[in-house]
Tab-separated table of C-alpha atoms in Angstrom:
chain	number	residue	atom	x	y	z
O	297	UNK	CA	11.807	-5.656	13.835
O	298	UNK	CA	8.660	-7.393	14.810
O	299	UNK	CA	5.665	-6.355	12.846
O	300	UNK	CA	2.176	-7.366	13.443
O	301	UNK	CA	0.321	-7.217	10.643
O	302	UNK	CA	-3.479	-7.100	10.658
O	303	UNK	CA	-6.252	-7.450	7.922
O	304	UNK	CA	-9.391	-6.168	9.135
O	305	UNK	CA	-12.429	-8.067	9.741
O	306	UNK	CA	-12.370	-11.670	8.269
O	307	UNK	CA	-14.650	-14.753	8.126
O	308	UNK	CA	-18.183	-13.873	9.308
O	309	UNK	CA	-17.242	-10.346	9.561
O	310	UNK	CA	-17.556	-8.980	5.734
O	311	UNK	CA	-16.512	-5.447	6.586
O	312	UNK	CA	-17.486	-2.627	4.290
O	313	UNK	CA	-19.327	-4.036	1.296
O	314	UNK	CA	-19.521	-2.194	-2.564
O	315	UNK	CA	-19.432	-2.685	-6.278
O	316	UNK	CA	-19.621	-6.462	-5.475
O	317	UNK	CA	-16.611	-6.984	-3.459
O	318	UNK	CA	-15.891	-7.382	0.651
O	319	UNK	CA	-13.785	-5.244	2.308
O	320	UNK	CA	-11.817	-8.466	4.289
O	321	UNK	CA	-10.728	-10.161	0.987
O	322	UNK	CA	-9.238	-6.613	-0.004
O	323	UNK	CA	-7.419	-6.449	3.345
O	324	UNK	CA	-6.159	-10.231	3.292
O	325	UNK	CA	-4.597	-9.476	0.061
O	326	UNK	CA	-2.475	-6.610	0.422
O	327	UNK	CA	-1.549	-7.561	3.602
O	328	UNK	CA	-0.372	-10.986	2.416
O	329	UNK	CA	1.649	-9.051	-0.532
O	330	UNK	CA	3.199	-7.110	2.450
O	331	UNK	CA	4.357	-9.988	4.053
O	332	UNK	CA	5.798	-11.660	1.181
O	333	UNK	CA	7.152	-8.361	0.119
O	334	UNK	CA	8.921	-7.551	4.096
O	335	UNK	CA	10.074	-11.357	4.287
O	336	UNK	CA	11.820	-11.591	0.797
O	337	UNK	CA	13.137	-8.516	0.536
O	338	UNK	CA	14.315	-7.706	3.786
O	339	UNK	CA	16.943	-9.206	6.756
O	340	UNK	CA	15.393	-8.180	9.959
O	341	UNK	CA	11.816	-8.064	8.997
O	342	UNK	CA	9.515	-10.830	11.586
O	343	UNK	CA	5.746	-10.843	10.472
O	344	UNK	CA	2.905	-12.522	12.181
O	345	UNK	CA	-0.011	-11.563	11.258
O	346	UNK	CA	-3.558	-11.945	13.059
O	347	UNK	CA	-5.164	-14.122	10.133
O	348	UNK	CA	-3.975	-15.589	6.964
O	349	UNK	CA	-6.980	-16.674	5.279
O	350	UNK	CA	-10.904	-15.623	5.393
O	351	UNK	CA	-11.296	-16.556	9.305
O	352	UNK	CA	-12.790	-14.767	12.002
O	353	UNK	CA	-11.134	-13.010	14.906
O	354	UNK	CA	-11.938	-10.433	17.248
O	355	UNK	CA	-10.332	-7.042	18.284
O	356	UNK	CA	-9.757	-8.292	21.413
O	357	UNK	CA	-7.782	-11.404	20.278
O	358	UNK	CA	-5.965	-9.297	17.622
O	359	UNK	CA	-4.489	-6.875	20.129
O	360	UNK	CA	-3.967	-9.231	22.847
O	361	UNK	CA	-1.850	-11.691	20.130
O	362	UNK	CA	0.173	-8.638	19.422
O	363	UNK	CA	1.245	-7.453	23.318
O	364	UNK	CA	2.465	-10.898	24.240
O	365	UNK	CA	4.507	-11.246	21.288
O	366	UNK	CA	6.135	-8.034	21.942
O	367	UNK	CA	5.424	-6.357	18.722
O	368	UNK	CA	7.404	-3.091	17.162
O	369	UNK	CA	4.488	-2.473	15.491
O	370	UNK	CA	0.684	-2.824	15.128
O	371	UNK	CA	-0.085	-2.297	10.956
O	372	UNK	CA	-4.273	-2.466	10.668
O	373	UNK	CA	-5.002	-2.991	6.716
O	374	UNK	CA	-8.668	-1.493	5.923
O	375	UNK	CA	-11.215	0.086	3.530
O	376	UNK	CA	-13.628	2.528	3.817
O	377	UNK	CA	-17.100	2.940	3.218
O	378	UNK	CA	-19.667	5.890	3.248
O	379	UNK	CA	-22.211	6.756	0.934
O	380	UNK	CA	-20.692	6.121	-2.656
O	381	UNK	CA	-19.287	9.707	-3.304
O	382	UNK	CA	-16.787	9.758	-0.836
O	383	UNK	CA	-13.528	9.140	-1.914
O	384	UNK	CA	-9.774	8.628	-1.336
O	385	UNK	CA	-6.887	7.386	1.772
O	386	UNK	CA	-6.456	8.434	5.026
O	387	UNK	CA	-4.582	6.772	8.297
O	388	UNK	CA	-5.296	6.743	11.527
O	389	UNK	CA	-3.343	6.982	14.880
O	390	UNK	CA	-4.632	7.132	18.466
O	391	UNK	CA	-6.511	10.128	19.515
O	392	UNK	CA	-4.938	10.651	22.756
O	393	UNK	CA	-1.201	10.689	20.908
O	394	UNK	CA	0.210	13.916	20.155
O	395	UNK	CA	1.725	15.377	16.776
O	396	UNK	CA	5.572	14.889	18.144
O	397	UNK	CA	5.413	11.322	19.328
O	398	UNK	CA	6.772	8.104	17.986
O	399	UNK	CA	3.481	6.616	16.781
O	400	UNK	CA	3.083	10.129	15.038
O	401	UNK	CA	6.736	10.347	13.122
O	402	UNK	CA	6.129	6.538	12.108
O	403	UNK	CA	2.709	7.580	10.252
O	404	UNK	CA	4.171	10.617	8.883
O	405	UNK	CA	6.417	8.524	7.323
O	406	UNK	CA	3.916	5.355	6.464
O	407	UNK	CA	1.596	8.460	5.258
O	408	UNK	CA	4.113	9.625	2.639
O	409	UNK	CA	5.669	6.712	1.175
O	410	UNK	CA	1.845	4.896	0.699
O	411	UNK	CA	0.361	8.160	-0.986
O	412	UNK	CA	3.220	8.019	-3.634
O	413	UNK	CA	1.831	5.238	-5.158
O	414	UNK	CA	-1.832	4.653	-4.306
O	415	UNK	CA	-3.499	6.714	-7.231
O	416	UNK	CA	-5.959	7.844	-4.485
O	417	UNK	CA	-7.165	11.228	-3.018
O	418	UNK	CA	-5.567	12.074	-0.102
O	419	UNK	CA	-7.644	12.482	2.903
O	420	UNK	CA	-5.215	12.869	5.165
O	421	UNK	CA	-3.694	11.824	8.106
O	422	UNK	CA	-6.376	11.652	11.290
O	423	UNK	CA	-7.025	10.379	15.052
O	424	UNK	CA	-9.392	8.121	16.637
O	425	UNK	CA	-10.142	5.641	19.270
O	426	UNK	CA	-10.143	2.680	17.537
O	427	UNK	CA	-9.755	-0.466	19.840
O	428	UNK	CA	-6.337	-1.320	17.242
O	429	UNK	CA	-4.986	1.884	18.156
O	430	UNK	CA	-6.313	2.348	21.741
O	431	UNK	CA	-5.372	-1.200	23.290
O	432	UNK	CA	-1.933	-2.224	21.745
O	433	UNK	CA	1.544	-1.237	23.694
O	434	UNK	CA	3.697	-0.801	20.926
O	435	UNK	CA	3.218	1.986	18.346
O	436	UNK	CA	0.128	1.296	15.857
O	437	UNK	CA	-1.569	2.307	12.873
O	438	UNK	CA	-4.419	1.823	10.791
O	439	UNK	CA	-4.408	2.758	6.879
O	440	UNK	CA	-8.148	3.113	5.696
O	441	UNK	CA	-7.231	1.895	1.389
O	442	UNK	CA	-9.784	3.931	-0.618
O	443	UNK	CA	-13.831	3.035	-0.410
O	444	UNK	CA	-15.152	0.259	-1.554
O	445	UNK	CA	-18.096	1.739	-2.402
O	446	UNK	CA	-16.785	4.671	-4.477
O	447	UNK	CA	-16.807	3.479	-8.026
O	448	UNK	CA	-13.157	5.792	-8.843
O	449	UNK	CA	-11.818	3.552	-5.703
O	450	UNK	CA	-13.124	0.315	-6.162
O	451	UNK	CA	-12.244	0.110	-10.230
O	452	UNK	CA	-9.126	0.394	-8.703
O	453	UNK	CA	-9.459	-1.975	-5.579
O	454	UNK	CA	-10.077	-4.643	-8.075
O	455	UNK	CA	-7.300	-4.723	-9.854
O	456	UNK	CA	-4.286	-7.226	-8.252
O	457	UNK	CA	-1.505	-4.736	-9.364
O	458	UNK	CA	-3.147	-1.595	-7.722
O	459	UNK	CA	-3.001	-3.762	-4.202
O	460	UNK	CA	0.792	-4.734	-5.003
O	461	UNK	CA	1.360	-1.196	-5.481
O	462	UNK	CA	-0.926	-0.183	-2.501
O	463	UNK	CA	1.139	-3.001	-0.125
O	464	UNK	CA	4.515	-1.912	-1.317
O	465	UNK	CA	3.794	1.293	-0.200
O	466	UNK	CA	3.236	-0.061	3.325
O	467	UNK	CA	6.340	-1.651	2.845
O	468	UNK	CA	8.908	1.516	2.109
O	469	UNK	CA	6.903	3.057	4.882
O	470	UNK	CA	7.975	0.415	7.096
O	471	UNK	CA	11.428	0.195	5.966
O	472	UNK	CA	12.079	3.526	6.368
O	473	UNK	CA	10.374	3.993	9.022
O	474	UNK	CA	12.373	1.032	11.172
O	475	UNK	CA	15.755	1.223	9.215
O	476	UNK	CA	15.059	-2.221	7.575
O	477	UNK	CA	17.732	-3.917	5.659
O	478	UNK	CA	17.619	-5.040	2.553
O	479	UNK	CA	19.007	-8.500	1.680
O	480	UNK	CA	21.244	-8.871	-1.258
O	481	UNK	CA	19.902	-10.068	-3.925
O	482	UNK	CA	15.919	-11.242	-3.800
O	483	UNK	CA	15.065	-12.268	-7.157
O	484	UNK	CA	12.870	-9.714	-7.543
O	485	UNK	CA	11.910	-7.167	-10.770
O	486	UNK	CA	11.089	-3.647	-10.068
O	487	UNK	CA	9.389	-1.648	-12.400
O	488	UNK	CA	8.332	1.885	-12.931
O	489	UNK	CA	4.944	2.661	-13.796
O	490	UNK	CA	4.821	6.251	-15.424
O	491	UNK	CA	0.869	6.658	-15.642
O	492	UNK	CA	-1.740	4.195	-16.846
O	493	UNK	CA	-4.884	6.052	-19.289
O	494	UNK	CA	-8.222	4.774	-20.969
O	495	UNK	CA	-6.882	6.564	-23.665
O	496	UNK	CA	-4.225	5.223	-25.889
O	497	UNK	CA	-3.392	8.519	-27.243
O	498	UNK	CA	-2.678	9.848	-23.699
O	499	UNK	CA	-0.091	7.138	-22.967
O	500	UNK	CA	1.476	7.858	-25.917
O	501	UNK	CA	1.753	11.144	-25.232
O	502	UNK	CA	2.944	10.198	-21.924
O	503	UNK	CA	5.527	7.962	-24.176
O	504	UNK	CA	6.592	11.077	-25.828
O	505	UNK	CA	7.079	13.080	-23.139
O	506	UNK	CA	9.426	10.860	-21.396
O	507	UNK	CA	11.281	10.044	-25.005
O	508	UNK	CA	11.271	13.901	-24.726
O	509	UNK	CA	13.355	13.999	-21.205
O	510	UNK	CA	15.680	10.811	-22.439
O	511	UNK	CA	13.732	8.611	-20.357
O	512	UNK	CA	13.106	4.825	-22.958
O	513	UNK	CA	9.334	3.889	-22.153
O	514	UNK	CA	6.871	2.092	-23.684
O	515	UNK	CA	2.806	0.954	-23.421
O	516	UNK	CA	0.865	-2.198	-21.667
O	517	UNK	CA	-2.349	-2.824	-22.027
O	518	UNK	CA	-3.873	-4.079	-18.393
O	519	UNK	CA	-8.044	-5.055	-17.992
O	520	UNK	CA	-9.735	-3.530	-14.980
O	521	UNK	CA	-13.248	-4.499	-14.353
O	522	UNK	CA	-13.473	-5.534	-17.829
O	523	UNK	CA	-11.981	-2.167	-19.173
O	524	UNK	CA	-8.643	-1.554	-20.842
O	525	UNK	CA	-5.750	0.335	-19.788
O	526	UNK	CA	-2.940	1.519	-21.141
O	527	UNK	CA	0.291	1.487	-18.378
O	528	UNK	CA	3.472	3.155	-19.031
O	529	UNK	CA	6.574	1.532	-17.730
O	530	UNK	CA	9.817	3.192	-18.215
O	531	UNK	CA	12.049	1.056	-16.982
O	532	UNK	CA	12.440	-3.027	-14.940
O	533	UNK	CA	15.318	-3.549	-12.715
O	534	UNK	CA	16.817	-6.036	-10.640
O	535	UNK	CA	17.991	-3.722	-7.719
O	536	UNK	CA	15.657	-1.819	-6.111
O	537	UNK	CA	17.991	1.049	-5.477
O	538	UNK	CA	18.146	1.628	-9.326
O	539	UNK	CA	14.813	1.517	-10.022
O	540	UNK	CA	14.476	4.200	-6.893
O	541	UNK	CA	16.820	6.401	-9.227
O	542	UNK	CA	14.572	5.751	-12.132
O	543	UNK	CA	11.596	6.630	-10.429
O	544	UNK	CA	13.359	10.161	-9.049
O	545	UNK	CA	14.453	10.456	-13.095
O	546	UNK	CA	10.390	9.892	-13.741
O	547	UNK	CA	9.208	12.361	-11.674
O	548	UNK	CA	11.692	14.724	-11.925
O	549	UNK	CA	10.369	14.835	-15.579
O	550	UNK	CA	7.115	15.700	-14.330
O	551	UNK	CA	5.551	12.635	-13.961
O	552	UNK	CA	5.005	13.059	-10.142
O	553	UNK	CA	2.368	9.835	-9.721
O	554	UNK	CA	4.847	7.793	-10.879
O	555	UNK	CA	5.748	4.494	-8.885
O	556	UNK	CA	7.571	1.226	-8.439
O	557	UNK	CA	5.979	-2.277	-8.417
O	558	UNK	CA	8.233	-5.373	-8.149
O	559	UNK	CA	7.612	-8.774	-9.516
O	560	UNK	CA	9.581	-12.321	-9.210
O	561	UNK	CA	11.766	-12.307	-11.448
């Protein structure tokens, strides 16, 4: 599977701008975690992607890179912006694309396994005329990451494991959504984060709960934007397909924002 793989904006274009950060370096990141995550973890998985560092590129060249490789897929990684109350994800496919097609069942797909785990309101998914969607041949899709404006969003735009979480996301979605297969043994540590709270006392009763259901947890503190967390994680595992059962386990107990991030090991 050939995925082309496309942070938005990039070098002299800044994108969206808010609570001191540029939209482009919050693209180039998660999609860099996606193709580290879809290489290492995965068989048939080919990535290019239309920049790797903080260059500039236009839509044309992005698009027109993508057709003569012969792309499965066109993956556009961006933020939003409005006016500082707006809040939340949404994806976009092209407008002229109906509700049964290919492009559609991909996103419904990419839509599901990305709101699992990005702690953000869902928006929904939408259709546009976006020169991404409009002027690639292959299926194509463009996930709009929370605002960057929005102090809820950004808080959580700034932290590095919220965008590991946010670009494995894109990755289950594109595994699933292409049948990827996963290689044998990666070297990689998946773990399930069960809620993360300003509050100690509301991770440990978070603890408690899950003690409650038989599931062992226990409490990290994380700093985001200077402010202290406290992350549950009930359970680290070498193989991805048991920490999948863990997380089912997790939110079967109730804990339904649950979700997996993976580390080297």
């Amino acid at each position: 599977m050939k995925l082309y793989l496309d942070p938005g904006h990039g070098g002299s274009d800044p994108g969206a701008q808010g609570n001191g950060m540029n939209e482009k370096d919050i693209n180039l990141d998660i999609a860099l975690q996606i193709r580290k995550i879809l290489t290492s973890e995965y068989s048939d998985a080919d990535v290019r992607m239309s920049r790797t560092d903080d260059s500039t590129k236009n839509l044309t060249q992005r698009t027109n890179e993508a057709n003569s490789w012969g792309a499965d897929y066109y993956l556009s990684i961006h933020c939003n912006a409005f006016n500082g109350s707006a809040q939340g994800y949404e994806d976009y496919i092209h407008s002229s694309l109906s509700d049964s097609s290919t492009t559609a069942a991909y996103r419904d797909t990419m839509h599901e396994e990305i709101t699992k785990v990005n702690q953000l309101r869902n928006r929904g998914k939408k259709k546009a005329n976006f020169h991404v969607l409009r002027e690639t041949t292959m299926s194509a899709l463009l996930t709009e990451n929370g605002f960057i404006d929005n102090a809820h969003d950004a808080a959580l735009m700034s932290d590095p494991s919220w965008r590991q979480s946010v670009a494995r996301g894109h990755v289950n979605g594109v595994a699933m959504a292409f049948n990827l297969q996963e290689k044998e043994d990666n070297g990689t540590l998946y773990k399930i984060i069960a809620g993360s709270f300003q509050s100690r006392e509301n991770a440990e009763n978070r603890v408690d709960h899950l003690q409650s259901n038989g599931i062992e947890s226990f409490i990290l503190t994380v700093t985001i934007s200077g402010e202290q967390w406290y992350r549950v994680q009930a359970g680290a595992f070498l193989n991805r397909e048991n920490a999948e059962t863990r997380l089912q386990e997790v939110q079967n107990a109730g804990v339904e924002d649950a979700y997996i991030i993976s580390e080297d090991s």
